[in-house]
Every structure is written in structure tokens, then in C-alpha cells.
Coordinates of C-alpha atoms in Angstrom, one line a residue:
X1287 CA 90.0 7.1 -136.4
X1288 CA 89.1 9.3 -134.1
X1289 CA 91.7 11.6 -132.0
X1290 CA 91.9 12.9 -128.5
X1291 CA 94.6 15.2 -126.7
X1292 CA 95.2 15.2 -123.0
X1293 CA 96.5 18.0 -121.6
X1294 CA 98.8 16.8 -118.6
X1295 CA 100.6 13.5 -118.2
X1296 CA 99.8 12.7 -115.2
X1297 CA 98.5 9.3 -113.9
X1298 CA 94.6 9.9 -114.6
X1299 CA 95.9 11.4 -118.2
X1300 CA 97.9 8.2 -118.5
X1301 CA 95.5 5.9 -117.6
X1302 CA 92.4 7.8 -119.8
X1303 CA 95.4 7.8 -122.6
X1304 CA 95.4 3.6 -122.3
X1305 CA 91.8 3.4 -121.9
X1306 CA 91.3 5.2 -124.9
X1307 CA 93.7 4.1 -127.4
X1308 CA 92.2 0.3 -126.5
X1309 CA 89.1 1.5 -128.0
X1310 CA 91.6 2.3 -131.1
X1311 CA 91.3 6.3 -130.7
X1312 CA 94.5 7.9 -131.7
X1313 CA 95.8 9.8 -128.7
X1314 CA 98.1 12.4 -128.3
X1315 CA 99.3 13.3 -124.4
X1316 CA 101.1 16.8 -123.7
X1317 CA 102.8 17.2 -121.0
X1318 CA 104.3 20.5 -119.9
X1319 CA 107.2 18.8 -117.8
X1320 CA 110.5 17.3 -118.6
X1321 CA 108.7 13.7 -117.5
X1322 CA 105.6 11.8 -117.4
X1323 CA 103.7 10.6 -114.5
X1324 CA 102.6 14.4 -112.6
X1325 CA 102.8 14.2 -108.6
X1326 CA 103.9 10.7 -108.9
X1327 CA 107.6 11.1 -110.0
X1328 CA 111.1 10.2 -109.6
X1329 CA 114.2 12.4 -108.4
X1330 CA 117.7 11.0 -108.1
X1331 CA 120.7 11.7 -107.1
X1332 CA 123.8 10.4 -106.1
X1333 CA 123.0 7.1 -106.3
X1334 CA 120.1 7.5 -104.4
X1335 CA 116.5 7.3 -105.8
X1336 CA 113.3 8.9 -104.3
X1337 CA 109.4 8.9 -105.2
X1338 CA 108.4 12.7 -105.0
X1339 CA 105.0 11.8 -104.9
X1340 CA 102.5 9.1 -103.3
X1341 CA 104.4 6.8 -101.8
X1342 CA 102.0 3.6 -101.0
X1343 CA 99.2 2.7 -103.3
X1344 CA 95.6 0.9 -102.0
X1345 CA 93.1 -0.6 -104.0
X1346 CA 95.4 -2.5 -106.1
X1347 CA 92.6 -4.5 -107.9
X1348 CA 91.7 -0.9 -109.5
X1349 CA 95.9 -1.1 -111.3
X1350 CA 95.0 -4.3 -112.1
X1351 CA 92.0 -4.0 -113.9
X1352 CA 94.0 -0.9 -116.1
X1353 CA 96.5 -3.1 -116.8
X1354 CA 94.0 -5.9 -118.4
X1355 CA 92.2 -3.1 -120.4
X1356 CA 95.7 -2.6 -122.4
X1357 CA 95.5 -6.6 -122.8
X1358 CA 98.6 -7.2 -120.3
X1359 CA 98.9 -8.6 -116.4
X1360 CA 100.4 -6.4 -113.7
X1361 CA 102.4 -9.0 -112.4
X1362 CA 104.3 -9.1 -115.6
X1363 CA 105.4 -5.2 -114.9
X1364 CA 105.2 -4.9 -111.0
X1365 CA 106.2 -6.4 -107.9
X1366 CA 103.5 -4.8 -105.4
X1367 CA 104.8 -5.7 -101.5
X1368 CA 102.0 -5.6 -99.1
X1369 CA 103.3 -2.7 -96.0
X1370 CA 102.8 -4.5 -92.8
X1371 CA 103.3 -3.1 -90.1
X1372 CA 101.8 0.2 -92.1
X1373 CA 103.3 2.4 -89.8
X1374 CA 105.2 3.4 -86.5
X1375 CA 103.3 6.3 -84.7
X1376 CA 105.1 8.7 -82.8
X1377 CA 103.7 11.3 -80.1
X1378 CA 104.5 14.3 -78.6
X1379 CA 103.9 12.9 -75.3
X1380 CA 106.8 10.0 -75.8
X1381 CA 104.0 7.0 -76.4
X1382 CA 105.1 4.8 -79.8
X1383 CA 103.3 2.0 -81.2
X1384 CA 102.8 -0.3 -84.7
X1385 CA 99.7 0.4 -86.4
X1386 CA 99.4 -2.9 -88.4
X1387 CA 96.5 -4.2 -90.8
X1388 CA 97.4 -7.3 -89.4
X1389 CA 94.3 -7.5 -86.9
X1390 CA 96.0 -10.1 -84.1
X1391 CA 98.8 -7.6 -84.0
X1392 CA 96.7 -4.5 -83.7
X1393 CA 94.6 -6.1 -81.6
X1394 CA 97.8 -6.7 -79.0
X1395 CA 98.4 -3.2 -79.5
X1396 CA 95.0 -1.9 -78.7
X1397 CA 95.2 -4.4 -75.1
X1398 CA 98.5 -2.7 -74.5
X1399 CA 97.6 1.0 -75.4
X1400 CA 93.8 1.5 -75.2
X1401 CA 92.1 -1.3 -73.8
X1402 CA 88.5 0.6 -73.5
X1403 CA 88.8 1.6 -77.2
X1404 CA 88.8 -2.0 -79.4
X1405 CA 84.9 -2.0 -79.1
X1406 CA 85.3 1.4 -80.8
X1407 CA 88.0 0.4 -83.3
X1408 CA 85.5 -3.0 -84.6
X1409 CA 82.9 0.3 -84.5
X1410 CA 84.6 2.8 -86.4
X1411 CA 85.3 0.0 -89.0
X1412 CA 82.0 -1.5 -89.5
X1413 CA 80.9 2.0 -90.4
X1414 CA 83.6 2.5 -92.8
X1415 CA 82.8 -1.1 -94.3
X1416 CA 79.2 0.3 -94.7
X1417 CA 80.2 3.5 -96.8
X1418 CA 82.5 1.6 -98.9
X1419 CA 79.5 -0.4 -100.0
X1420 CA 77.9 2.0 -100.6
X1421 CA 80.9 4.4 -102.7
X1422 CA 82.5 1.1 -104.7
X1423 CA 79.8 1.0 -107.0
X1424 CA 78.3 4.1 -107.2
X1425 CA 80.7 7.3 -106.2
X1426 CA 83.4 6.1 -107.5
X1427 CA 82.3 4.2 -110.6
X1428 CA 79.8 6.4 -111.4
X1429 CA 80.0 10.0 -113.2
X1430 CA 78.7 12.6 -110.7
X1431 CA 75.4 13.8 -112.8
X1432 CA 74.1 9.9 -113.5
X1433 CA 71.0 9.6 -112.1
X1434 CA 70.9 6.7 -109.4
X1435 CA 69.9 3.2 -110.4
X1436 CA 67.7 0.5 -108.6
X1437 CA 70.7 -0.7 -107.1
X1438 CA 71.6 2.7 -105.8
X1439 CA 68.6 3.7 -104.3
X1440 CA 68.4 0.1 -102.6
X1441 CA 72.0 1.0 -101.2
X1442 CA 70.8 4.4 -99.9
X1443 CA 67.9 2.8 -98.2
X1444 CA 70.5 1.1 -95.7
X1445 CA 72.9 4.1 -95.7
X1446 CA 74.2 5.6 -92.2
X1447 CA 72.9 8.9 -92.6
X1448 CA 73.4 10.1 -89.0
X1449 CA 77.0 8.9 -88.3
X1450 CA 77.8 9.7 -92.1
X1451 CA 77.1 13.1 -92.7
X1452 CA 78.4 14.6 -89.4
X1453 CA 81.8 15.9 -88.5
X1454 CA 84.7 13.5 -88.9
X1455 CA 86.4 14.4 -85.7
X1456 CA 83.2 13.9 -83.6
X1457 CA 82.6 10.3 -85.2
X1458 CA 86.4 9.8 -84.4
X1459 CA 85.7 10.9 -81.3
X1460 CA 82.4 8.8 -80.8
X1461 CA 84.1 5.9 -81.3
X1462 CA 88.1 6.5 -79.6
X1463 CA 88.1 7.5 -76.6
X1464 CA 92.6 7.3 -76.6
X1465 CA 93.7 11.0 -77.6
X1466 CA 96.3 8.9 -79.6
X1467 CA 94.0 6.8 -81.6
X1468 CA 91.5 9.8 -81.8
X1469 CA 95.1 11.9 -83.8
X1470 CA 95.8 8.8 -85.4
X1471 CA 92.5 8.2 -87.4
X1472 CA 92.0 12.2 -87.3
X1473 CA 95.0 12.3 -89.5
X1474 CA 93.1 10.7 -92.7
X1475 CA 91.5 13.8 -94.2
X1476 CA 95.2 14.6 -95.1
X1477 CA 95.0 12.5 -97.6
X1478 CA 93.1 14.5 -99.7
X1479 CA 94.4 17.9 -98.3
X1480 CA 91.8 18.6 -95.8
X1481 CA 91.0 19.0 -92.4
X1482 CA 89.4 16.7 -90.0
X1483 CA 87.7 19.1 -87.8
X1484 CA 86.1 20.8 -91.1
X1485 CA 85.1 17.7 -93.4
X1486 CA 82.3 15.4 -93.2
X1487 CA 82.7 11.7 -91.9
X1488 CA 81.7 10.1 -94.9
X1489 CA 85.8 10.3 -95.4
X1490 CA 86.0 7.5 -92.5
X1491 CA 85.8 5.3 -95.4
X1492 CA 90.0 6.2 -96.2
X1493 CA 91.0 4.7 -93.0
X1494 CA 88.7 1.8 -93.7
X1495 CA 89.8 1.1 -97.1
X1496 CA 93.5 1.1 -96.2
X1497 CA 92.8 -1.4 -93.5
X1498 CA 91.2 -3.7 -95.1
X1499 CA 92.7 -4.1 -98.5
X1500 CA 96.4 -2.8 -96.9
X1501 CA 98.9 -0.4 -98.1
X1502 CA 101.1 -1.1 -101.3
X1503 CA 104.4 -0.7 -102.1
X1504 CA 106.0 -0.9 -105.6
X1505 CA 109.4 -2.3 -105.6
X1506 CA 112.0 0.0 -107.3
X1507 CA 109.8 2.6 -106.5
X1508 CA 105.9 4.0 -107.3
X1509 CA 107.4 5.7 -110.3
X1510 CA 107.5 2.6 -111.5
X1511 CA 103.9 2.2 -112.5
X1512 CA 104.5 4.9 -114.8
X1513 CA 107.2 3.6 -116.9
X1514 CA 105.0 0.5 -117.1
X1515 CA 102.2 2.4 -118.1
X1516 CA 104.4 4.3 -120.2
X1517 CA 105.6 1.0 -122.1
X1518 CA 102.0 0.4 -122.4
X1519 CA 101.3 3.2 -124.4
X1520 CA 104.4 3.3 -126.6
X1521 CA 103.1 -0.5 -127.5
X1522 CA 99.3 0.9 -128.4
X1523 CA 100.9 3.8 -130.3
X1524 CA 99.9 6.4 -128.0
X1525 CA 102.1 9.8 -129.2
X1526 CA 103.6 11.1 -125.9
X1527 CA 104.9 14.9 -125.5
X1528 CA 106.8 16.4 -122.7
X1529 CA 108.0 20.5 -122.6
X1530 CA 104.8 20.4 -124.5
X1531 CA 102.9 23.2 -122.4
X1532 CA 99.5 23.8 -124.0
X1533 CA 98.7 27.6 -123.7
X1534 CA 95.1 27.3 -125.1
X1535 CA 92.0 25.1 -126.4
X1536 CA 90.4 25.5 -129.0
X1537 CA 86.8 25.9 -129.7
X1538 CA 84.1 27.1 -132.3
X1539 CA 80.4 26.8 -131.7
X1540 CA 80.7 25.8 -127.7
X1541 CA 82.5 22.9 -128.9
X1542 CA 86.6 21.8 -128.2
X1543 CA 88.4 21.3 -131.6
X1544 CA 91.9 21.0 -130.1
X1545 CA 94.7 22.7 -128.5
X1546 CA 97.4 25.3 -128.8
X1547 CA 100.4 24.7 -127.9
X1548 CA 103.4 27.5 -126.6
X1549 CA 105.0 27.0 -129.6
X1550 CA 102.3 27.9 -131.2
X1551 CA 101.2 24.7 -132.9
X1552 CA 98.4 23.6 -132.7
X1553 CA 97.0 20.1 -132.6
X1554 CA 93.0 19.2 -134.0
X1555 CA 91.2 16.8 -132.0
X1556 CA 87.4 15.7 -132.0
X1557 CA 88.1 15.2 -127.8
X1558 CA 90.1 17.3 -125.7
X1559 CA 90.7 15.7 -121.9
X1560 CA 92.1 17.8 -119.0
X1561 CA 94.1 16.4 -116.9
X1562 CA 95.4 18.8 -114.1
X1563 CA 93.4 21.2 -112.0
X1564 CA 90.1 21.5 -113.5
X1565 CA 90.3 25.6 -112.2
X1566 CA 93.1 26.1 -115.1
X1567 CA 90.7 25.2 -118.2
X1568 CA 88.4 28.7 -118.6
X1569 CA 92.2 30.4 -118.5
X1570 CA 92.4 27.8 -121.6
X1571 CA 89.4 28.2 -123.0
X1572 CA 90.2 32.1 -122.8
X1573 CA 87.6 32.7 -120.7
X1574 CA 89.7 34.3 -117.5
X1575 CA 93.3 36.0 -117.4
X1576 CA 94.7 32.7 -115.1
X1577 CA 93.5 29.9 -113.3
X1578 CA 92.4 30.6 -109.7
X1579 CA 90.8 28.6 -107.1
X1580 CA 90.3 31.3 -104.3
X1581 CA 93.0 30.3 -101.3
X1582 CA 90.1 29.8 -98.6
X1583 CA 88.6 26.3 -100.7
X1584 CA 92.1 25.3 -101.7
X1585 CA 93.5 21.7 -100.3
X1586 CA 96.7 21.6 -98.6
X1587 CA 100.0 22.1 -100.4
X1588 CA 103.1 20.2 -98.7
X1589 CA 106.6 21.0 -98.1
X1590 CA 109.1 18.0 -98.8
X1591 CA 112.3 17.4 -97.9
X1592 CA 114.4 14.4 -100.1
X1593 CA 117.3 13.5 -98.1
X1594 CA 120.1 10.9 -98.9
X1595 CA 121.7 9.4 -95.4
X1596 CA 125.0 7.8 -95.7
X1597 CA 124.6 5.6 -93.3
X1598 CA 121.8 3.1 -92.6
X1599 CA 118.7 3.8 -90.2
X1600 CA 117.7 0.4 -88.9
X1601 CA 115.6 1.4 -86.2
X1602 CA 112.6 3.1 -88.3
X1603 CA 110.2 1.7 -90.3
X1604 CA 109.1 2.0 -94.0
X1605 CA 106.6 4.6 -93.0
X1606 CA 106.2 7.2 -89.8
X1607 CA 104.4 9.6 -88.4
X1608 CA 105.5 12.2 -85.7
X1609 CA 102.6 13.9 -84.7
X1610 CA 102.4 17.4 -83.3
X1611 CA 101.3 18.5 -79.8
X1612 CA 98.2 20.3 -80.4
X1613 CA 96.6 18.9 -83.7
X1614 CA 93.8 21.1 -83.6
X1615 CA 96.4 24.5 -83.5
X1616 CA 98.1 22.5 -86.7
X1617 CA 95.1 22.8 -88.8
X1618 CA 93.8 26.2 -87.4
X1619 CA 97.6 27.4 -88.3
X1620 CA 97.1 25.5 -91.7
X1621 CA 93.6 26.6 -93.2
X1622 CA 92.6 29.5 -90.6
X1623 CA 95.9 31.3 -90.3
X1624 CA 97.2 29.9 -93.6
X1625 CA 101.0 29.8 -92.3
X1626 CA 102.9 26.8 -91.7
X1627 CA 102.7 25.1 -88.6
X1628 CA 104.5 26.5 -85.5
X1629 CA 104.7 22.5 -84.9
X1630 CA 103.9 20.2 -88.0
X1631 CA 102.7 16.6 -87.6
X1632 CA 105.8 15.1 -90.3
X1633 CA 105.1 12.1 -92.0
X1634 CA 108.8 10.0 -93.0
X1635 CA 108.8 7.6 -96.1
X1636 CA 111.9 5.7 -95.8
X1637 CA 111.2 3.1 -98.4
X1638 CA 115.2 1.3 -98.7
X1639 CA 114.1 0.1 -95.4
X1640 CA 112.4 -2.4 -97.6
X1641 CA 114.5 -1.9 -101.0
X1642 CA 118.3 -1.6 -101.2
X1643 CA 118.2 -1.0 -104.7
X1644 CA 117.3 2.9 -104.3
X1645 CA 120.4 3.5 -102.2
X1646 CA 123.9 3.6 -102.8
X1647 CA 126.0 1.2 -99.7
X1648 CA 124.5 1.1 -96.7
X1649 CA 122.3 4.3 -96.9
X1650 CA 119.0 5.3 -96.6
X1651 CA 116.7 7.7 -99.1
X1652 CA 114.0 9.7 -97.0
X1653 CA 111.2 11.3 -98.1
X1654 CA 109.9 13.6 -95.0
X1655 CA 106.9 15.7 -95.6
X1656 CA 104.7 18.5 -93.5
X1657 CA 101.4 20.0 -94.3
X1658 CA 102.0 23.4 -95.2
X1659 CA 99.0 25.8 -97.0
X1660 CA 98.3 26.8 -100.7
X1661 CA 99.1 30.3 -100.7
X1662 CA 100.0 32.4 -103.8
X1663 CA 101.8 35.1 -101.5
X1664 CA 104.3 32.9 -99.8
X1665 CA 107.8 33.3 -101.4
X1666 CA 109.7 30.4 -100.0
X1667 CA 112.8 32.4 -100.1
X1668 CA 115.8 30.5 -98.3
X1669 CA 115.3 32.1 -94.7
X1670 CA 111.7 31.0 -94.5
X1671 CA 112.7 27.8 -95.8
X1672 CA 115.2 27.6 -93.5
X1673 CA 113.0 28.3 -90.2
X1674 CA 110.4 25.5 -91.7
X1675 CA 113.3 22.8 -92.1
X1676 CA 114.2 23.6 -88.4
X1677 CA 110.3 23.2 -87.4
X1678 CA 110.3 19.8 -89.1
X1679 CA 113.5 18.4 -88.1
X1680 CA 112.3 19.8 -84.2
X1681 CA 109.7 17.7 -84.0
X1682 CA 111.1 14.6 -85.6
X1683 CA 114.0 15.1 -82.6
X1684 CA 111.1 15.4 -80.3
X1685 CA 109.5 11.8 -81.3
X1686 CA 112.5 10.2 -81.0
X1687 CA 114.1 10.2 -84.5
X1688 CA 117.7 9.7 -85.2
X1689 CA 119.8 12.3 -85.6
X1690 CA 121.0 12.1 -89.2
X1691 CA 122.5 16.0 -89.6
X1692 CA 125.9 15.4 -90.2
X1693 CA 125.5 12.2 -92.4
X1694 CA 123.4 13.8 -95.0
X1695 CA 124.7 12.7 -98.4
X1696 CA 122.0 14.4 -100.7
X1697 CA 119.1 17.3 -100.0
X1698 CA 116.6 19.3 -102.0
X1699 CA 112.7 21.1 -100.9
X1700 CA 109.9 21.1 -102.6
X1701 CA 107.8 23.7 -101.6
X1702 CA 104.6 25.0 -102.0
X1703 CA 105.7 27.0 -104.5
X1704 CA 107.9 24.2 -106.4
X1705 CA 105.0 22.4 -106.6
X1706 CA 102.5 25.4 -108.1
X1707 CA 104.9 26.2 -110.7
X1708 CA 105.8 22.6 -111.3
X1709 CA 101.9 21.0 -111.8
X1710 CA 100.2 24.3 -112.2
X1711 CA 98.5 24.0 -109.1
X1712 CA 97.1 27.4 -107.7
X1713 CA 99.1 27.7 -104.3
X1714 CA 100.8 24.2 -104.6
X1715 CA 96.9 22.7 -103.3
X1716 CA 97.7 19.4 -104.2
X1717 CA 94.3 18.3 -104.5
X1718 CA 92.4 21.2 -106.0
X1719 CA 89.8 22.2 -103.4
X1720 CA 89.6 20.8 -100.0
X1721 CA 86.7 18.4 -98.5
X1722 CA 85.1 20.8 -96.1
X1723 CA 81.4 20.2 -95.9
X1724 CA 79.8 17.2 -97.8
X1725 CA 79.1 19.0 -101.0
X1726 CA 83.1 19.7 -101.7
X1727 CA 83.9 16.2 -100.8
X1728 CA 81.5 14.6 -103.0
X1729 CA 80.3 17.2 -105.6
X1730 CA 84.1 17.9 -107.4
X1731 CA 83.7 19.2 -110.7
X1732 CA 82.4 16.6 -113.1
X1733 CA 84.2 14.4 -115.9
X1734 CA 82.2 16.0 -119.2
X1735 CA 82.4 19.9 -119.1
X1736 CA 78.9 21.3 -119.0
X1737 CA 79.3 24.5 -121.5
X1738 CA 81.5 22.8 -123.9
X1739 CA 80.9 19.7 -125.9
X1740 CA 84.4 17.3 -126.4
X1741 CA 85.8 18.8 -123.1
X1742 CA 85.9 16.9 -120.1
X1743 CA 88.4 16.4 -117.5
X1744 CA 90.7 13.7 -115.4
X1745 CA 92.5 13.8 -112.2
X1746 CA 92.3 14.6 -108.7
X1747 CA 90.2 17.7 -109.0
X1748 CA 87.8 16.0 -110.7
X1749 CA 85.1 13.9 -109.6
X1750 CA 85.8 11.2 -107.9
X1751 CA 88.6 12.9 -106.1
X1752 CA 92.3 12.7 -105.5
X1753 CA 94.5 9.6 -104.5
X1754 CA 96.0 7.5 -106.9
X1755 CA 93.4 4.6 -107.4
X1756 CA 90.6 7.4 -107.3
X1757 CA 92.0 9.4 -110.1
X1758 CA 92.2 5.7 -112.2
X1759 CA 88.7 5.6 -111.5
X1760 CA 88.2 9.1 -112.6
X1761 CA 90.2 8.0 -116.0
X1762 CA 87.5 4.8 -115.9
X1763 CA 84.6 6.9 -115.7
X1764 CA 86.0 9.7 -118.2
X1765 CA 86.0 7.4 -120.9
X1766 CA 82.9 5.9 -121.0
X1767 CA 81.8 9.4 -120.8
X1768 CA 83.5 9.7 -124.2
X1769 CA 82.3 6.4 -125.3
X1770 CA 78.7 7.4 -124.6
X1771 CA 78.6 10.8 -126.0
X1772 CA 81.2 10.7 -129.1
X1773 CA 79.7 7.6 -130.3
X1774 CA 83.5 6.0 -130.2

């Protein structure tokens, strides 16, 4: 039987770990961490429980599919809760509305907030529909060095080169001409740590994808996919380590034979998968003094707050967003300036709107988040972390959110710094690189490392990207890498 070891336990590491051990390879995961899962994790306290990482899922046919490979239905694990509205939009300028997938209610909206723009909106998602087309069976099933098939080149054929490939705030722009819809949709590229005046528009195909196939919740929480997946694995025998930091792989002959770990034992393997930031494995392999992705291509970092209310907030939603006044000072402050926003756009998760059981009583457990930058130089210390907390809870006052100060129960940060030393992540960039310019979006480093036979790599550094069903697909492709080229 053939072994692999996967350094990280985070979801792509997971999900490769399932995929693999299907195919009856034994599989050993180390994780460096007191707890599986990576970004997507669980803190509680008090009573009250909180998701430290994504807190929706899309794409839920991709969970599914993972869940079949290990011979098991989701729906015996999971209740997924489809988010409608998705989320209540807040503006500097005092305008609110419900974005909703549903599209009779956004279509009220749209009559009631931007008449001129719903010619626009059917547009802006016709050309998203068009990329996804295109990126479902190819980009994101597809290892990044595969030479394109028939089907492929018959897809490209029809492929919206001239709206595609420009800026992704112009297309906004081309298609909105509301300065709240144009923030709205300009907001995107955040998911995958990047700017919208910087990366190319072929990323109109997030917005698209979460409006047609909706926004997921999990109930009891996201973590809960991993102790499902977890379960999983324990059934197919899959060896799971945490405080297992690996401190080197091993190689002879420009092949992988294993790892190394801190305690100095070591572990053979004829595979070694990396799952974590694909810039840490030459400080593995002993081929540079520490892992570095320069601060200029790194994605954004975030600063989180997780906040326990005694009381209950019945006047937000599940999700918000309070956006800043001048989004385009935001992101030079963020990637130009690389300080944290005078003003930060703040994005509230307050999922016991929707399920009691992660409170105690009548409370409510937020999860309130800012972009902030991936630097290595910023210290966090308690003033500077103080001054941030004030510009956060500033603008959440200004877009009308309650004032919750004196009824907070339970509070912690995580900072950029937190979450560097937590994932080893240079800066905290919780996406590896950033999506400026069409060849970082869509040329990530591959899944099979090119110098080193048995090495490849998982996650959201890797191709196809970051966001959870993205880094399943990068487990998907991963393995039948290894299936094709370890003859297992």
C-alpha cells in the first residue's frame, strides 16, 4: 500500500486525505495546530460559538461530490440552509437595501434603487454565466499545465475576450451605472484577497456564481464540515496529527521520500502533498532560510474581531456589509500604502440570527471583519490594535449599526499577525498572492511540483485558487495528478 503525508490539515489537505485513502493509499495528515480544518475553524467561549473562518459556502454540489467519493451522502452529516436575502448593504451616504438571489426581490430592489441599471445587472450576469462555462470544466477541473482538449478549444472559440480580460472595475462600471451597485459588485475581488481596480474581470465570474447557485450556510456552524470530514477519515483509517509541525521534507535524487518532523521524527512516504502556502515548501525542501512571498504580490490579510452580545440584535441580518466612503482610498491605503484603512469597508457575520444553538440566552455571536494588509513589519501591539478596533466600530456606527459596547459578553482579535503565525502565512495574506493582472489570477502555482518528483501541493495558493469549493477542486485535481503519475 502505498503512503502519502500531507503537510497541513486544512480543508484541501482534508479533502486530498479522503480522496486518497478511497483509492486505498495509507495517509498520514500533520498538522501543526492544536485542531484540524486551517482557516476554517471554531472558537468558543462562554457559551458562545463562532466560525473563524469562511462563513457561507457556494458550490455545494462540489461538498457533495467529496462526500460520495468516501462512499457517504452529505445530507446524512449536514444541514446546508440556503442565505436568502444574502445580505443587507450599508452606505456611507445613509442608502440600505437587501441584496437577495431571489431575482423578483432584487428586481424590486433594483426599481426602487437604480432603475437605469437592471439592463446592466441581466448584462453583468450573462457575462459571468459565459465565463463560468467556460472555468467549470476546464480551470477549475483541470491541472494548470494540461494541454486543452477539443472541448476546450471549442469553448475558447465563443469566449468574451474583450469584456474578460480588462479591468474589473471598468466592466463594473460598463455595466452599473449606481455608485452603490458599482461598490457592491466591486467588492468581489475580496474574496480572494485582491483588489478590484488592479485584477482582471475574468473574476466577475464570483459574483455570478454566488447568484446563481446562492450562498450556504451550515447549521451548527461551517466547522462543521470538518468534523464530518474528520469522521470520514477516522472511518477510512486515515492517521491524523495535530502539534505535528513538519520542519523539513525529505528528498534524495530530486525526488520527496517524506518528512521531518520538529521532533525530529521522521515519516517515509512515496507522496508528499503540501497543503498550506505553496511559498513555504523550498524553506522545506532546504532550499531558502524561510518562506517568503515578497509583500507587494501578497493577498490581503484580515483583522477579525469575535464578539459575544448578551443581548439579541434583531434588526440585522445573517450577513452585512458597511462600506467605506471612498472605496478606491481603501484599497490604495490597503495594497499602495500597505496600512490599514483610515476607513475600512467591515463585513458582519452574525450567523445566530439564523441558529440559536451557537449562543447562550438571547445573545448574539458576531464575527466582524476588515481588510487589512500582509505585512511582516506590523506588530499589532495593543495601541495599534486599539486605534483599528475604533476604525471598525466607526464606521459600523456610521451605517447605522447598533450600539452593542456595553453588552459585550465575550471578545478576542485576530490579526494579521495571529493569522501568519497561526497558518504560516507570510504577512497573514490569506490567499497566498493576490489576482492582479490575469497571469496571477489564473497561473497559481501548479498541483505537481516541477523540480521534484512525489511533491505536489493543495490549497488556496495553489492552482485553482482560494475559496472553499476551489480549494476541493484543487484536492480533486491533486489526486488524479497522483493517480496519473504514481501509477496508484
Amino acid at each position: 500500500m502505498k503512503h502519502a503525508v500531507i503537510i497541513g490539515g486544512g480543508l484541501g489537505g482534508l479533502g486530498a486525505a479522503l480522496r486518497l485513502a478511497a483509492r486505498n493509499w495509507q495517509v498520514t495528515v500533520c498538522e501543526q495546530g492544536p485542531a484540524l480544518g486551517g482557516k476554517m475553524n471554531s472558537w468558543k467561549a462562554s457559551g458562545f460559538t463562532f466560525d473563524t473562518g469562511p462563513s457561507l459556502i457556494t458550490m455545494p454540489w462540489i461538498f457533495r461530490e467529496l462526500f460520495e467519493v468516501a462512499g457517504s451522502r452529505l445530507e446524512d452529516h449536514l444541514e446546508l440552509v440556503l442565505m436568502r436575502p444574502l445580505a443587507s448593504m450599508n452606505y456611507d451616504d445613509g442608502m440600505q437595501f437587501i441584496y437577495s438571489s431571489n431575482l423578483p426581490d432584487w428586481l424590486d430592489t433594483l426599481r426602487r434603487i437604480a432603475p437605469n441599471d437592471i439592463d446592466g445587472f441581466y448584462r453583468f450576469m450573462q457575462l459571468g454565466a459565459r465565463l463560468w462555462e467556460l472555468s467549470k470544466e476546464t480551470f477549475l477541473r483541470r491541472p494548470i499545465s494540461q494541454p486543452p482538449d477539443r472541448r476546450v478549444l471549442s469553448a475558447l472559440r465563443h469566449f468574451p475576450f474583450r469584456h474578460a480580460w480588462g479591468n474589473y472595475h471598468n466592466a463594473v462600471k460598463a455595466h452599473f451605472n449606481s455608485p452603490h451597485l458599482q461598490q457592491l459588485y466591486d467588492r468581489y475581488p475580496t474574496y480572494v484577497g485582491s483588489s478590484p481596480y488592479e485584477c482582471p474581470a475574468t473574476l466577475l465570474v464570483i459574483p455570478y456564481i454566488e447568484y446563481a447557485f446562492g450562498g450556504w450556510y451550515v447549521s451548527g456552524g461551517l466547522y462543521r464540515i470538518v468534523e464530518s470530514l474528520v469522521q470520514l477519515l477516522h472511518k477510512h483509517g486515515v492517521e491524523l496529527r495535530t502539534n505535528a509541525k513538519v520542519s523539513h521534507i525529505t528528498h534524495s535524487a530530486r525526488r520527496a521520500t517524506g518528512v521531518e518532523l520538529d521532533s525530529g521524527e521522521r515519516i517515509p512516504a512515496d507522496v508528499v502533498i503540501m497543503n498550506g502556502d505553496a511559498a513555504c515548501a523550498d524553506h522545506l525542501l532546504g532550499n531558502s532560510e524561510s518562506p517568503s512571498v515578497p509583500p507587494a504580490a501578497r493577498s490581503l490579510s484580515g483583522l477579525v474581531f469575535l464578539l459575544g452580545v448578551r443581548r439579541s440584535l434583531p434588526e440585522i441580518h445573517h450577513h452585512s456589509v458597511f462600506f467605506s466612503a471612498d472605496y478606491p482610498r481603501e484599497f490604495r491605503q490597503l495594497f499602495n500604502e500597505r496600512r490599514f484603512p483610515d476607513d475600512p469597508t467591515v463585513y458582519v457575520s452574525a450567523p445566530s440570527r439564523s441558529d440559536r444553538s451557537l449562543v447562550p440566552g438571547d445573545g448574539e455571536a458576531l464575527f466582524v471583519m476588515a481588510n487589512a494588509p500582509a505585512n511582516d513589519h506590523d506588530s499589532w501591539d495593543s495601541a495599534s490594535l486599539q486605534d483599528a478596533r475604533s476604525r471598525v466600530f466607526n464606521r459600523l456606527r456610521k451605517g447605522g449599526f447598533p450600539d452593542i459596547e456595553d453588552d459585550i459578553a465575550v471578545e478576542t482579535a485576530w490579526t494579521p499577525r495571529h493569522i501568519a503565525h497561526r497558518y504560516l502565512m507570510p504577512g497573514g495574506a490569506i490567499y497566498g498572492t493576490h489576482s492582479h493582472g490575469w497571469r496571477k489570477a489564473f497561473f497559481r502555482p501548479p498541483n505537481k511540483d516541477r523540480n521534484y518528483a512525489g511533491l505536489y501541493y493543495v490549497g488556496g495558493s495553489s492552482h485553482p485558487g482560494g475559496g472553499t469549493p476551489t480549494v476541493l477542486q484543487s484536492a480533486r485535481i491533486t489526486c488524479e495528478l497522483i493517480a496519473r503519475h504514481e501509477g496508484a
